[in-house]
PDB file of C-alpha atoms in Angstrom:
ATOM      1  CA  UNK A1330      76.388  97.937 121.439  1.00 94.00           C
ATOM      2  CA  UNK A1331      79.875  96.536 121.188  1.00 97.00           C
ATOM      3  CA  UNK A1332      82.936  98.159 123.135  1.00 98.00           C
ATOM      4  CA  UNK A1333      86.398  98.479 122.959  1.00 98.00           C
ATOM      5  CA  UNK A1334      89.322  99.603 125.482  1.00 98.00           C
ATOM      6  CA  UNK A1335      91.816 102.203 123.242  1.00 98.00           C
ATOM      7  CA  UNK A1336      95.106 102.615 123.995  1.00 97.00           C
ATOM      8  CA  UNK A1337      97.303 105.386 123.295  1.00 96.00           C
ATOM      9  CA  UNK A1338      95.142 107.693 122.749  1.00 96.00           C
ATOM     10  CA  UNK A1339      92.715 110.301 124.603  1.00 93.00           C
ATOM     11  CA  UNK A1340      89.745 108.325 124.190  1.00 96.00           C
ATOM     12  CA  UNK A1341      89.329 105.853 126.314  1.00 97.00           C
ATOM     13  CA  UNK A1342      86.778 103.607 124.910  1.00 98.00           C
ATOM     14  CA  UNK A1343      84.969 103.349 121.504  1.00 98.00           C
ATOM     15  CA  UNK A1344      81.329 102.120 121.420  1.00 98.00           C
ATOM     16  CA  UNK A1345      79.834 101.004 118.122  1.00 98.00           C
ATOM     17  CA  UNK A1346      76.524  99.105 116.250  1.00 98.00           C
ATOM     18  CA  UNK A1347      77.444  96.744 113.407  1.00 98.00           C
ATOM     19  CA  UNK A1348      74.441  95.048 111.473  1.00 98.00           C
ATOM     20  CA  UNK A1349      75.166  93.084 107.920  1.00 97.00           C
ATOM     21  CA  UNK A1350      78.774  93.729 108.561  1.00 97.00           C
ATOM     22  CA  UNK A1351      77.441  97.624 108.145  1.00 98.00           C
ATOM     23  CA  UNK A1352      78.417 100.302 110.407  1.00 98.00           C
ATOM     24  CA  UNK A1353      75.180 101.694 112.000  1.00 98.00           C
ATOM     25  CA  UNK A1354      76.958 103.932 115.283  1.00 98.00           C
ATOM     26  CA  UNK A1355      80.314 104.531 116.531  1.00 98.00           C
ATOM     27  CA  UNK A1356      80.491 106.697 120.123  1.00 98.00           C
ATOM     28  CA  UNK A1357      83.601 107.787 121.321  1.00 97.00           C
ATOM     29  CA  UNK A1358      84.358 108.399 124.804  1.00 97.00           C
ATOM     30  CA  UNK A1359      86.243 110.820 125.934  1.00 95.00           C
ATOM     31  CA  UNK A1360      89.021 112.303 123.461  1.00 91.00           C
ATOM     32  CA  UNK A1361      89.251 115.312 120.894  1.00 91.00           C
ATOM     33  CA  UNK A1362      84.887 115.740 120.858  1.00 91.00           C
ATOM     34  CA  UNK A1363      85.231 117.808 116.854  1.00 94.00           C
ATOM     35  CA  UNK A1364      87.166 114.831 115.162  1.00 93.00           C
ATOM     36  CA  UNK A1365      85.530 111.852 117.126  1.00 94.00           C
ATOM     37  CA  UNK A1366      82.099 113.168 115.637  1.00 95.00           C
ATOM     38  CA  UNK A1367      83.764 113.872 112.345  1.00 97.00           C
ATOM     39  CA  UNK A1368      85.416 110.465 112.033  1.00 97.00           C
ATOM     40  CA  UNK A1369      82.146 108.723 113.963  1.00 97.00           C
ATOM     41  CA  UNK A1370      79.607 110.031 111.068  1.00 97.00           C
ATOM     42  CA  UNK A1371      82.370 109.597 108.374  1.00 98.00           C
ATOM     43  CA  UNK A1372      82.247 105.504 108.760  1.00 98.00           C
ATOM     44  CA  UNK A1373      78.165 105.112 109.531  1.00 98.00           C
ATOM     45  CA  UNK A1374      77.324 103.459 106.167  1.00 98.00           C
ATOM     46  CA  UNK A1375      80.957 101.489 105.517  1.00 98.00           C
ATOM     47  CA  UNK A1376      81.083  98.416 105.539  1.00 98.00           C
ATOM     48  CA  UNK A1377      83.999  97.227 108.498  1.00 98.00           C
ATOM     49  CA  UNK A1378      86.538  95.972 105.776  1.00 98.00           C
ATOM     50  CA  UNK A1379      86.073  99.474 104.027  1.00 98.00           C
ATOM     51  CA  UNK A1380      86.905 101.480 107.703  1.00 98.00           C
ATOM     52  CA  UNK A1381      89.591  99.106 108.402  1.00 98.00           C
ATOM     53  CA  UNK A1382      91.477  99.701 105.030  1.00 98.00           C
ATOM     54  CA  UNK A1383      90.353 103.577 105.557  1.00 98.00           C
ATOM     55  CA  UNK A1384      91.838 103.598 109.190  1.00 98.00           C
ATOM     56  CA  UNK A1385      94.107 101.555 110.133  1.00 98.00           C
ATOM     57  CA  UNK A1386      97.573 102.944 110.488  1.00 98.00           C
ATOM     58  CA  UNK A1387      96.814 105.986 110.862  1.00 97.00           C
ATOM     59  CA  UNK A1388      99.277 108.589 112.864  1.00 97.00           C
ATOM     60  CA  UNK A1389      98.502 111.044 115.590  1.00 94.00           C
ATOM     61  CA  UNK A1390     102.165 112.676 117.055  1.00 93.00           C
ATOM     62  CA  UNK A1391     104.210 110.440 117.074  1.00 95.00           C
ATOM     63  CA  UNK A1392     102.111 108.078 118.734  1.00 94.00           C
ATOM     64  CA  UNK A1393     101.926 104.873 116.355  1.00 97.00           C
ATOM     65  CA  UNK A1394      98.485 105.328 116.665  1.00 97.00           C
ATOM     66  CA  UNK A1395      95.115 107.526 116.474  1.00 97.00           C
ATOM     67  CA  UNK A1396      91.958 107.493 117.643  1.00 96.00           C
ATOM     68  CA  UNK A1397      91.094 106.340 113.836  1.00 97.00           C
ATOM     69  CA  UNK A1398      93.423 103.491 114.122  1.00 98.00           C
ATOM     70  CA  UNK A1399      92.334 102.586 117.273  1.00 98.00           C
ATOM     71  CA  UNK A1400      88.610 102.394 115.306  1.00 98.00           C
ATOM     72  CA  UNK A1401      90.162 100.032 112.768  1.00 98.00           C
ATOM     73  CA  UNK A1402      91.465  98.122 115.864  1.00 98.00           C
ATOM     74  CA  UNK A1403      88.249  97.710 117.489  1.00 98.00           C
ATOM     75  CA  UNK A1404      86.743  96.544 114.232  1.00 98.00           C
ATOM     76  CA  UNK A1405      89.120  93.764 113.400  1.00 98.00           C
ATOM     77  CA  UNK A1406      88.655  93.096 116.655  1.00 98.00           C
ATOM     78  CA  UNK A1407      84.669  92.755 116.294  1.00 98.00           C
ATOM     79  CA  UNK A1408      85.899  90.605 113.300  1.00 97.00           C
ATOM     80  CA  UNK A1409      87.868  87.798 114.895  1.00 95.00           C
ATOM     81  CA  UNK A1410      85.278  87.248 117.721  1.00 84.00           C
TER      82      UNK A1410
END
């Protein structure tokens, strides 16, 4: 299982399975536990370019980032490894 350090954000790490370039699992830790399992089961099945363009840039408070984006962070990152 891959990981990633968030930042900005309540969660403080995201864990995730990629196989094919498929998601398979994405586990947040820590965070809002309703919309991590909402956003976790809405990606299983994407592909990472599909999540990325889904997530990225997406706004929580006026933080310049969400745990979403942070997702689409982590996966790029996955990407350029």
């Amino acid at each position: 299982m891959e990981s990633y350090k968030t930042k900005g954000v309540c969660s403080s790490e995201i864990q995730f399975e990629i196989t094919d370039n498929i998601i398979q699992k994405v586990v947040f830790i820590n965070g809002c536990p309703g919309n991590a399992l909402g956003v976790a089961r809405l990606v299983k099945g994407l592909t990472l370019q599909e999540a990325i363009s889904r997530l990225k840039g997406i706004d929580c408070r006026g933080r310049g980032t969400s745990c979403p984006d942070q997702l689409a962070k982590a996966f790029e990152a996955y990407l350029i490894k």
